Amino acid sequence: MQKLNQLGLELISMKQELLNVNHSEVVRKALLFHVENMTENKLIEVDTQVELTNKDMLLDDFKTYLMAKPSYMKTLEELRGEYDALRESILEKMKTDIDFTSHSDVERENLTFIQTFELDVEWVKEYFGVADVEVPKLVKENGFIAKFAVLRLNKLTSEFLKSSVEKHDLVEVKRGEHLYNNIETSSYCLDLIYTIKVEHAENELNHELIASYMSDTSNAINQYVVSHLT
């Protein structure tokens, strides 16, 4: 993901031109005049002007210099907006009824998609054939359903990931570390986490491949878990 903002990119372009030994002296003076104007208009700092016009500073070193300056970098909000657009593009191409939650992790430069397996109250009543009055003691924290969910959901998802999920160049799939309780629904849940590096998602040609893999995998593991819980 390009992290430099428009000003930063303009300065990179200026540096390239200033390092171009094929430019005439007239062109070089015009470039230096433009740089001086940028400094006078407070678009750049004096130290940036110095490094920009320094013939001994190479382009890569200058880029490293700029990336240490917040004024030449996109804000977290700007980057998150770009991440979100990539994430939504992938979601739009998904071919599954699985309800994914997702978020953009700018700090780790990842897009994360989460498939959740949930043992809710209705499932408990149907699977164990118990009356409503018996449910609260079953679904209480550290109760029978919690222990059942830990053992069964962990086992089923681990089995599937080990035997039926092929590694993918663009998507990492792993099980959430812990089972957790959804207090609002009195459900016990386990997440399957799909992680995509944003450098892979930047290429729009990858979106179909990513969406297809996640769709196929989520459908298959959901069918596997449901069939072994009924």
XYZ file of C-alpha atoms in Angstrom:
230
model
C 0.000 0.000 0.000
C 1.326 3.395 -0.952
C 1.773 5.246 2.340
C 3.078 8.569 1.026
C 0.442 11.248 0.502
C 0.182 13.407 -2.615
C 2.797 15.880 -1.387
C 5.175 13.055 -0.562
C 4.706 11.549 -4.030
C 5.287 14.945 -5.622
C 8.564 15.264 -3.730
C 9.662 11.822 -4.914
C 8.950 12.902 -8.477
C 10.893 16.129 -7.924
C 13.835 14.197 -6.519
C 13.870 11.934 -9.571
C 13.987 14.965 -11.839
C 16.725 16.634 -9.821
C 18.830 13.452 -10.000
C 18.380 13.233 -13.758
C 21.812 14.026 -15.157
C 20.378 14.500 -18.646
C 18.523 17.680 -17.698
C 19.988 20.953 -18.898
C 21.117 23.590 -16.430
C 18.034 25.662 -17.337
C 15.714 22.825 -16.345
C 17.633 22.184 -13.143
C 17.441 25.859 -12.134
C 13.696 25.841 -12.783
C 13.313 22.799 -10.535
C 15.382 24.391 -7.785
C 13.302 27.571 -8.052
C 10.130 25.529 -7.633
C 11.570 23.791 -4.565
C 12.502 27.151 -3.040
C 8.957 28.402 -3.601
C 7.578 25.326 -1.844
C 9.744 26.132 1.149
C 8.780 29.815 1.189
C 5.104 28.849 1.002
C 5.665 26.471 3.924
C 4.652 23.401 1.926
C 7.910 21.757 2.955
C 10.433 22.325 5.729
C 13.931 23.711 5.199
C 15.543 20.367 6.047
C 13.375 18.692 3.385
C 14.537 21.268 0.862
C 18.144 20.494 1.796
C 17.698 16.730 1.344
C 15.652 17.189 -1.815
C 18.359 19.229 -3.500
C 21.238 17.178 -2.104
C 22.893 15.481 -5.099
C 24.486 12.877 -2.826
C 21.185 11.635 -1.369
C 19.860 8.751 -3.449
C 16.184 8.313 -4.252
C 15.631 5.368 -1.882
C 17.305 7.231 0.968
C 15.136 10.258 0.280
C 12.008 8.096 0.340
C 13.095 6.685 3.701
C 13.598 10.245 4.932
C 10.077 11.257 3.821
C 8.463 8.220 5.428
C 9.781 9.362 8.784
C 7.875 12.655 8.376
C 4.120 12.502 9.209
C 3.408 15.541 7.007
C 4.287 13.503 3.905
C 2.394 10.380 4.917
C -1.248 9.355 4.631
C -3.124 9.414 7.930
C -4.400 6.215 9.541
C -7.917 7.279 8.574
C -6.919 7.671 4.922
C -5.211 4.281 4.884
C -8.153 2.630 6.641
C -10.477 4.022 4.001
C -8.343 2.443 1.273
C -8.161 -0.855 3.183
C -11.940 -0.826 3.649
C -12.498 -0.359 -0.082
C -10.344 -3.431 -0.826
C -12.133 -5.446 1.847
C -15.572 -4.525 0.520
C -14.504 -5.443 -3.016
C -13.563 -8.937 -1.843
C -16.799 -9.337 0.136
C -18.855 -8.370 -2.917
C -17.279 -11.244 -4.854
C -17.952 -13.885 -2.209
C -20.277 -16.712 -3.241
C -21.503 -18.049 0.064
C -24.361 -17.645 2.527
C -21.879 -17.638 5.403
C -22.172 -14.413 7.377
C -18.633 -13.063 7.692
C -17.542 -10.251 9.951
C -14.466 -8.379 8.790
C -12.183 -5.512 9.636
C -9.167 -3.643 8.315
C -6.019 -3.947 10.410
C -3.931 -0.982 9.260
C -1.261 -1.451 11.919
C -0.529 -5.035 10.804
C -1.275 -4.280 7.120
C -3.877 -7.046 6.941
C -7.501 -7.568 6.003
C -9.286 -9.976 8.339
C -12.443 -11.986 7.659
C -14.070 -14.038 10.416
C -16.390 -17.035 10.117
C -18.064 -17.851 13.431
C -19.390 -21.223 14.563
C -22.056 -20.750 17.187
C -23.860 -23.167 19.513
C -26.917 -21.182 20.512
C -29.920 -21.844 22.757
C -32.069 -23.225 19.931
C -29.330 -25.657 18.965
C -28.971 -26.790 22.598
C -32.710 -27.449 22.929
C -32.901 -29.371 19.667
C -29.663 -31.336 19.983
C -30.133 -32.417 23.594
C -33.937 -32.500 23.544
C -34.294 -30.391 26.675
C -37.055 -28.030 27.792
C -36.612 -24.264 28.055
C -36.403 -24.452 31.828
C -33.322 -26.682 31.656
C -31.375 -24.500 29.250
C -29.987 -21.835 31.654
C -28.080 -24.338 33.772
C -26.668 -25.960 30.637
C -25.428 -22.758 29.007
C -24.070 -21.083 32.129
C -20.402 -20.099 32.192
C -18.180 -23.170 32.586
C -21.305 -25.312 32.372
C -21.904 -28.442 30.318
C -22.388 -26.704 26.952
C -19.248 -24.634 27.433
C -17.212 -27.797 27.999
C -18.953 -29.600 25.146
C -18.310 -26.681 22.778
C -14.637 -26.479 23.710
C -14.124 -30.153 23.028
C -16.372 -30.608 20.007
C -15.878 -27.376 18.075
C -12.138 -27.430 18.627
C -11.943 -31.043 17.469
C -14.073 -30.597 14.355
C -12.420 -27.405 13.140
C -8.947 -28.794 13.831
C -9.753 -31.981 11.924
C -11.005 -30.055 8.930
C -8.130 -27.577 8.849
C -5.610 -30.395 9.087
C -7.110 -32.734 6.514
C -9.205 -30.696 4.089
C -7.847 -27.148 3.757
C -5.147 -26.607 1.174
C -2.684 -23.820 1.810
C -3.250 -20.754 -0.328
C -0.678 -18.237 -1.508
C -2.951 -15.272 -0.766
C -5.004 -16.339 2.263
C -3.979 -17.631 5.680
C -6.628 -19.626 7.549
C -6.449 -20.424 11.247
C -8.759 -21.152 14.142
C -9.313 -18.595 16.859
C -7.294 -19.378 19.975
C -10.222 -19.395 22.379
C -13.870 -20.356 22.474
C -15.949 -17.470 23.835
C -19.410 -16.760 25.142
C -21.741 -14.381 23.295
C -23.599 -12.948 26.280
C -26.356 -11.412 24.165
C -27.422 -14.758 22.703
C -26.136 -17.117 25.446
C -24.155 -18.844 22.702
C -20.712 -20.407 22.678
C -18.660 -19.403 19.662
C -15.454 -20.292 17.882
C -13.950 -18.217 15.069
C -12.213 -19.259 11.896
C -9.979 -16.399 10.830
C -9.005 -15.657 7.223
C -6.135 -13.158 6.880
C -5.004 -11.431 3.688
C -1.947 -9.216 3.466
C -2.926 -5.870 2.003
C -0.065 -6.111 -0.508
C -1.913 -9.083 -2.036
C -5.295 -7.357 -1.902
C -3.955 -4.277 -3.699
C -3.966 -6.255 -6.937
C -7.626 -6.319 -7.980
C -6.953 -9.408 -10.101
C -6.480 -11.286 -6.802
C -9.911 -10.406 -5.443
C -11.745 -13.134 -7.364
C -9.137 -15.723 -6.324
C -9.339 -14.684 -2.668
C -13.141 -14.568 -2.632
C -13.428 -17.939 -4.379
C -11.052 -19.630 -1.935
C -12.770 -18.183 1.135
C -16.218 -19.024 -0.238
C -15.297 -22.635 -0.983
C -13.481 -23.111 2.312
C -16.177 -21.525 4.467
C -18.927 -23.536 2.766
C -17.022 -26.792 3.124
C -16.052 -26.390 6.769
C -19.532 -25.182 7.683
C -21.049 -28.276 6.067
C -18.517 -30.475 7.866
C -19.157 -28.980 11.304
C -22.960 -28.914 10.918
C -23.071 -32.509 9.683
C -21.053 -33.686 12.688
C -23.173 -31.731 15.142
C -26.506 -33.143 14.005
